[in-house]
Short mmCIF file of C-alpha atoms and ligand atoms in Angstrom, two decimals:
data_model
loop_
_atom_site.label_atom_id
_atom_site.label_comp_id
_atom_site.label_asym_id
_atom_site.label_seq_id
_atom_site.Cartn_x
_atom_site.Cartn_y
_atom_site.Cartn_z
CA MET A 1128 84.89 74.68 113.26
CA LEU A 1129 84.47 74.21 109.52
CA GLU A 1130 80.75 73.64 110.05
CA LYS A 1131 80.50 76.98 111.82
CA ILE A 1132 82.39 78.83 109.08
CA LEU A 1133 80.19 77.22 106.44
CA GLU A 1134 77.10 78.26 108.37
CA VAL A 1135 78.07 81.90 108.80
CA SER A 1136 79.36 82.07 105.24
CA ALA A 1137 75.97 80.93 103.94
CA LEU A 1138 74.17 83.51 106.09
CA ALA A 1139 76.45 86.31 104.88
CA GLY A 1140 76.04 85.10 101.31
CA GLU A 1141 72.27 85.55 101.66
CA VAL A 1142 72.73 89.13 102.83
CA VAL A 1143 74.96 89.84 99.85
CA ARG A 1144 72.66 88.11 97.37
CA SER A 1145 69.63 90.02 98.66
CA GLY A 1146 71.40 93.33 97.96
CA TYR A 1147 72.34 92.44 94.39
CA ARG A 1148 71.00 95.00 91.89
CA GLN A 1149 68.98 96.71 94.61
CA LYS A 1150 69.16 100.40 95.38
CA ILE A 1151 71.91 100.49 97.98
CA GLU A 1152 74.06 103.13 99.61
CA ILE A 1153 77.56 103.42 98.19
CA GLU A 1154 80.41 105.42 99.72
CA TYR A 1155 83.92 106.13 98.52
CA LYS A 1156 86.84 105.03 100.65
CA THR A 1157 90.18 106.42 99.40
CA ASN A 1158 89.30 107.39 95.82
CA ASP A 1159 86.57 107.16 93.14
CA SER A 1160 87.45 103.51 92.42
CA ASN A 1161 87.51 102.31 96.01
CA LEU A 1162 83.91 101.71 97.07
CA VAL A 1163 82.15 100.37 100.10
CA THR A 1164 78.43 99.61 100.10
CA GLU A 1165 75.95 99.18 102.91
CA ILE A 1166 75.98 95.46 102.03
CA ASP A 1167 79.74 95.13 102.74
CA LYS A 1168 79.04 96.56 106.19
CA LYS A 1169 75.89 94.49 106.77
CA SER A 1170 77.70 91.28 105.81
CA GLU A 1171 80.64 92.09 108.07
CA LYS A 1172 78.33 92.88 111.01
CA LEU A 1173 76.51 89.58 110.58
CA ILE A 1174 79.78 87.60 110.53
CA VAL A 1175 81.32 89.50 113.44
CA ASP A 1176 78.15 89.16 115.56
CA TYR A 1177 78.10 85.42 114.82
CA ILE A 1178 81.72 84.95 115.89
CA SER A 1179 81.33 87.16 118.96
CA LYS A 1180 78.30 85.12 120.04
CA ASN A 1181 79.80 81.68 119.37
CA PHE A 1182 83.49 82.33 120.07
CA PRO A 1183 83.74 85.47 122.22
CA ALA A 1184 87.47 85.08 122.89
CA HIS A 1185 88.47 84.66 119.24
CA GLY A 1186 90.30 87.36 117.32
CA ILE A 1187 88.79 89.08 114.29
CA LEU A 1188 90.38 90.98 111.41
CA ALA A 1189 87.91 92.15 108.77
CA GLU A 1190 88.11 94.58 105.89
CA GLU A 1191 85.51 97.11 106.98
CA GLY A 1192 87.18 97.84 110.29
CA SER A 1193 86.48 95.01 112.73
CA ASP A 1194 89.65 94.30 114.63
CA LYS A 1195 89.57 92.65 118.05
CA ASN A 1196 91.30 90.12 120.33
CA ARG A 1197 94.31 90.06 118.02
CA GLY A 1198 96.38 88.27 120.70
CA SER A 1199 93.97 85.31 120.75
CA GLU A 1200 94.97 81.79 119.71
CA TYR A 1201 92.34 81.94 116.95
CA LEU A 1202 92.02 84.70 114.36
CA TRP A 1203 89.17 85.00 111.85
CA VAL A 1204 90.21 86.89 108.73
CA ILE A 1205 87.19 88.15 106.82
CA ASP A 1206 86.35 89.82 103.55
CA PRO A 1207 82.59 90.35 103.91
CA LEU A 1208 82.21 91.14 100.19
CA ASP A 1209 85.12 90.52 97.86
CA GLY A 1210 84.43 92.13 94.52
CA THR A 1211 82.61 95.25 95.68
CA THR A 1212 83.08 97.08 92.37
CA ASN A 1213 81.46 94.18 90.49
CA PHE A 1214 78.67 94.06 93.07
CA ALA A 1215 78.01 97.80 92.85
CA HIS A 1216 77.75 97.64 89.05
CA GLY A 1217 75.66 94.46 88.96
CA LEU A 1218 78.38 92.18 87.57
CA PRO A 1219 77.64 88.83 89.25
CA ILE A 1220 81.20 87.95 90.28
CA PHE A 1221 81.77 88.52 94.00
CA SER A 1222 82.18 86.45 97.13
CA VAL A 1223 82.34 86.25 100.90
CA SER A 1224 85.72 85.02 102.10
CA ILE A 1225 86.36 83.74 105.63
CA GLY A 1226 89.63 82.23 106.83
CA LEU A 1227 90.41 80.90 110.29
CA MET A 1228 93.93 80.89 111.73
CA LYS A 1229 95.24 79.14 114.82
CA ASN A 1230 98.53 80.39 116.25
CA GLY A 1231 99.37 82.05 112.94
CA GLU A 1232 98.56 79.06 110.72
CA ILE A 1233 95.52 78.99 108.42
CA ILE A 1234 93.46 75.99 109.50
CA ALA A 1235 90.24 76.51 107.53
CA GLY A 1236 88.87 78.66 104.75
CA VAL A 1237 85.54 79.14 103.02
CA VAL A 1238 84.76 81.22 99.94
CA ASN A 1239 81.12 81.66 99.02
CA ASP A 1240 80.80 82.42 95.29
CA VAL A 1241 77.45 84.03 95.91
CA MET A 1242 75.79 84.31 92.51
CA ARG A 1243 76.89 80.90 91.26
CA GLY A 1244 75.78 79.36 94.56
CA LYS A 1245 79.11 77.57 94.97
CA ILE A 1246 80.84 77.18 98.31
CA TYR A 1247 84.56 76.43 98.23
CA TYR A 1248 86.06 75.15 101.48
CA ALA A 1249 89.24 73.67 102.83
CA GLU A 1250 90.61 72.42 106.09
CA LYS A 1251 94.34 72.14 106.75
CA GLY A 1252 95.47 68.64 105.82
CA ALA A 1253 92.03 67.50 104.65
CA GLY A 1254 91.87 68.78 101.07
CA ALA A 1255 89.84 71.44 99.29
CA PHE A 1256 86.27 70.98 98.06
CA GLU A 1257 83.35 72.62 96.29
CA GLY A 1258 80.14 70.96 97.40
CA GLY A 1259 81.23 67.33 97.74
CA ARG A 1260 83.71 67.59 94.88
CA LYS A 1261 87.41 67.42 95.69
CA LEU A 1262 89.41 70.18 94.04
CA ALA A 1263 92.70 69.68 92.24
CA ILE A 1264 95.01 72.14 90.51
CA SER A 1265 95.55 71.96 86.73
CA LYS A 1266 98.12 69.72 85.08
CA ASN A 1267 99.34 72.19 82.48
CA ASP A 1268 103.09 72.69 82.72
CA THR A 1269 103.86 75.48 80.26
CA LEU A 1270 103.24 79.21 80.45
CA LYS A 1271 102.32 79.45 76.77
CA HIS A 1272 99.39 77.08 77.34
CA SER A 1273 98.29 78.78 80.55
CA LEU A 1274 95.11 80.61 81.43
CA LEU A 1275 96.12 83.20 84.02
CA VAL A 1276 94.25 85.68 86.18
CA THR A 1277 95.26 88.85 87.94
CA GLY A 1278 93.79 91.89 89.63
CA PHE A 1279 94.73 95.54 90.07
CA PRO A 1280 94.87 97.54 93.29
CA TYR A 1281 92.46 100.47 93.70
CA ASP A 1282 95.35 102.89 94.09
CA ILE A 1283 97.12 101.72 90.94
CA ALA A 1284 97.33 105.28 89.59
CA ASP A 1285 99.46 106.40 92.56
CA ASN A 1286 101.09 103.12 93.44
CA PRO A 1287 101.41 101.00 90.30
CA GLY A 1288 103.77 98.33 91.65
CA HIS A 1289 104.67 97.30 88.04
CA ALA A 1290 101.19 95.72 87.77
CA LEU A 1291 100.59 97.02 84.26
CA GLU A 1292 103.99 96.06 82.81
CA ILE A 1293 103.65 92.58 84.26
CA PHE A 1294 100.12 92.28 82.86
CA VAL A 1295 101.31 93.25 79.36
CA ASP A 1296 104.20 90.80 79.61
CA PHE A 1297 101.91 87.87 80.51
CA ILE A 1298 99.31 88.82 77.89
CA LYS A 1299 102.03 88.17 75.32
CA ARG A 1300 103.43 85.02 76.88
CA ALA A 1301 100.36 83.12 78.12
CA ARG A 1302 97.36 81.72 76.24
CA ALA A 1303 95.17 84.36 77.90
CA VAL A 1304 94.93 86.53 81.00
CA ARG A 1305 91.65 87.34 82.79
CA ARG A 1306 90.68 89.92 85.41
CA LEU A 1307 87.57 88.82 87.33
CA GLY A 1308 87.50 91.37 90.16
CA SER A 1309 87.30 89.03 93.17
CA ALA A 1310 90.66 87.81 94.43
CA ALA A 1311 89.01 85.13 96.57
CA ILE A 1312 87.34 83.67 93.47
CA ASP A 1313 90.65 83.90 91.59
CA PHE A 1314 92.20 81.65 94.24
CA CYS A 1315 89.24 79.23 94.06
CA PHE A 1316 89.63 78.91 90.30
CA VAL A 1317 93.32 78.09 90.69
CA ALA A 1318 92.37 75.47 93.29
CA ASP A 1319 89.76 74.11 90.87
CA GLY A 1320 92.24 73.73 87.98
CA ILE A 1321 90.59 76.45 85.86
CA PHE A 1322 93.39 79.01 86.10
CA ASP A 1323 96.98 77.77 86.07
CA ALA A 1324 98.06 80.76 88.14
CA PHE A 1325 96.91 83.99 89.79
CA TRP A 1326 99.14 86.90 90.72
CA GLU A 1327 98.45 90.32 92.21
CA VAL A 1328 100.32 93.09 94.00
CA HIS A 1329 99.15 94.84 97.18
CA LEU A 1330 96.49 92.39 98.31
CA HIS A 1331 95.26 92.44 101.90
CA PRO A 1332 95.06 89.60 104.46
CA TRP A 1333 91.29 89.25 103.99
CA ASP A 1334 91.73 88.81 100.21
CA ILE A 1335 94.28 86.06 100.79
CA CYS A 1336 93.51 84.02 103.90
CA ALA A 1337 90.83 81.51 102.79
CA GLY A 1338 92.02 81.39 99.18
CA LYS A 1339 95.60 80.56 100.08
CA LEU A 1340 94.56 77.47 102.00
CA LEU A 1341 92.20 76.41 99.20
CA VAL A 1342 95.03 76.52 96.65
CA GLU A 1343 97.47 74.71 98.92
CA GLU A 1344 94.97 72.01 99.86
CA ALA A 1345 94.21 71.46 96.16
CA GLY A 1346 97.91 70.75 95.56
CA GLY A 1347 99.03 74.23 94.52
CA ILE A 1348 101.51 76.69 95.95
CA VAL A 1349 101.27 80.32 97.12
CA THR A 1350 104.45 82.40 97.19
CA ASP A 1351 105.73 85.92 96.66
CA PHE A 1352 107.08 86.96 93.26
CA SER A 1353 110.48 85.46 94.01
CA GLY A 1354 108.96 82.09 94.83
CA ASN A 1355 109.43 82.48 98.61
CA GLU A 1356 106.87 81.33 101.16
CA THR A 1357 104.31 83.94 102.19
CA ASP A 1358 101.90 84.68 104.97
CA ILE A 1359 98.63 86.57 104.66
CA PHE A 1360 100.40 89.90 105.23
CA THR A 1361 102.71 89.49 102.22
CA LYS A 1362 101.90 92.09 99.59
CA GLN A 1363 102.94 90.04 96.54
CA VAL A 1364 100.85 86.98 95.85
CA LEU A 1365 101.49 84.28 93.29
CA ALA A 1366 99.24 81.22 93.47
CA SER A 1367 99.95 78.48 90.95
CA ASN A 1368 99.61 74.84 90.08
CA ARG A 1369 103.37 74.41 90.87
CA LEU A 1370 104.08 73.24 87.31
CA VAL A 1371 104.16 76.76 85.81
CA GLN A 1372 105.56 78.35 88.97
CA ASP A 1373 109.22 78.61 87.89
CA GLU A 1374 108.36 80.05 84.50
CA ILE A 1375 106.09 82.66 86.10
CA VAL A 1376 108.65 83.62 88.73
CA SER A 1377 111.26 84.03 85.98
CA VAL A 1378 109.00 86.62 84.32
CA ILE A 1379 107.85 88.56 87.41
CA LYS A 1380 110.93 88.54 89.63
CA PRO A 1381 113.09 90.82 87.44
CA TYR A 1382 110.54 93.66 87.82
CA PHE A 1383 111.34 93.86 91.51
CA LYS A 1384 115.14 93.80 91.34
CA ALA A 1385 116.63 96.73 93.25
C1 LIG B 1464 89.27 93.59 95.61
C2 LIG B 1464 89.08 92.38 94.71
C3 LIG B 1464 89.82 92.57 93.40
C4 LIG B 1464 91.28 92.88 93.61
C5 LIG B 1464 91.45 94.07 94.52
C6 LIG B 1464 90.73 93.82 95.85
P1 LIG B 1464 87.33 94.19 97.37
O1 LIG B 1464 88.64 93.37 96.85
O2 LIG B 1464 89.54 91.23 95.33
O3 LIG B 1464 89.77 91.40 92.61
O4 LIG B 1464 91.87 93.13 92.36
O5 LIG B 1464 92.82 94.26 94.75
O6 LIG B 1464 90.90 94.91 96.70
O7 LIG B 1464 87.78 95.57 97.66
O8 LIG B 1464 86.30 94.12 96.31
O9 LIG B 1464 86.98 93.45 98.61
CA1 LIG B 1465 88.81 91.99 98.83
CA1 LIG B 1466 85.80 93.58 100.44
#
């Protein structure tokens, strides 16, 4: 199965790469910040057609509307272009993220970091890799020495979810905080020991699925803001190297007390 995901991820990555800095159609979804381009749709169609041809009974859940066979044993969870705003503005940080679940458990995940030509992949129980290189989370165990990353939801103006207060808090407590604009790449960089932790509110299953497995298979942990286990439908995501987990939870959790 991993071979198949790698194959379709590479094909979708080519579609995305070929649209980079080209004149492409852009539409607004819910507001002026929430974009979808013709390339998001083209990438999703390629992936969905590939799965439908190779695995017609499998379920599919993808960001741009594909939703079928949800009762199937297998479910493919797809973000055909993660980092659309970056892509639309020509900032070369975006990815294709494909996760595969079996009976509700993530069994494989691939994130194609398109412009850097890096493919991150993991299989349940077999580790996480980039190319042939095995990934491992960082060894830093203090928040004040941490490099963190976060993201902000498109509807932050209407539905802030304390994202800004938490951001300000961590800016003061950590070594630095980044905002790359592709959640799937944020997860990869935690898995690769670059970021010590990544948190974000209001993510979607397709932002999370592949990245969660990558972090876990690299030795990290993915929880909600109280440190509880999550699934791909959980709206709060905290991915860390485990060592800074308790310190981070102690900062974020109080924001969500009733
Ligand atoms: C977005 C990116 C971004 C995150 C947003 C996501 P999209 O995904 O992952 O980093 O902050 O919350 O919606 O819309 O570009 O696929
Ligand atoms: Ca996304
Ligand atoms: Ca997307």
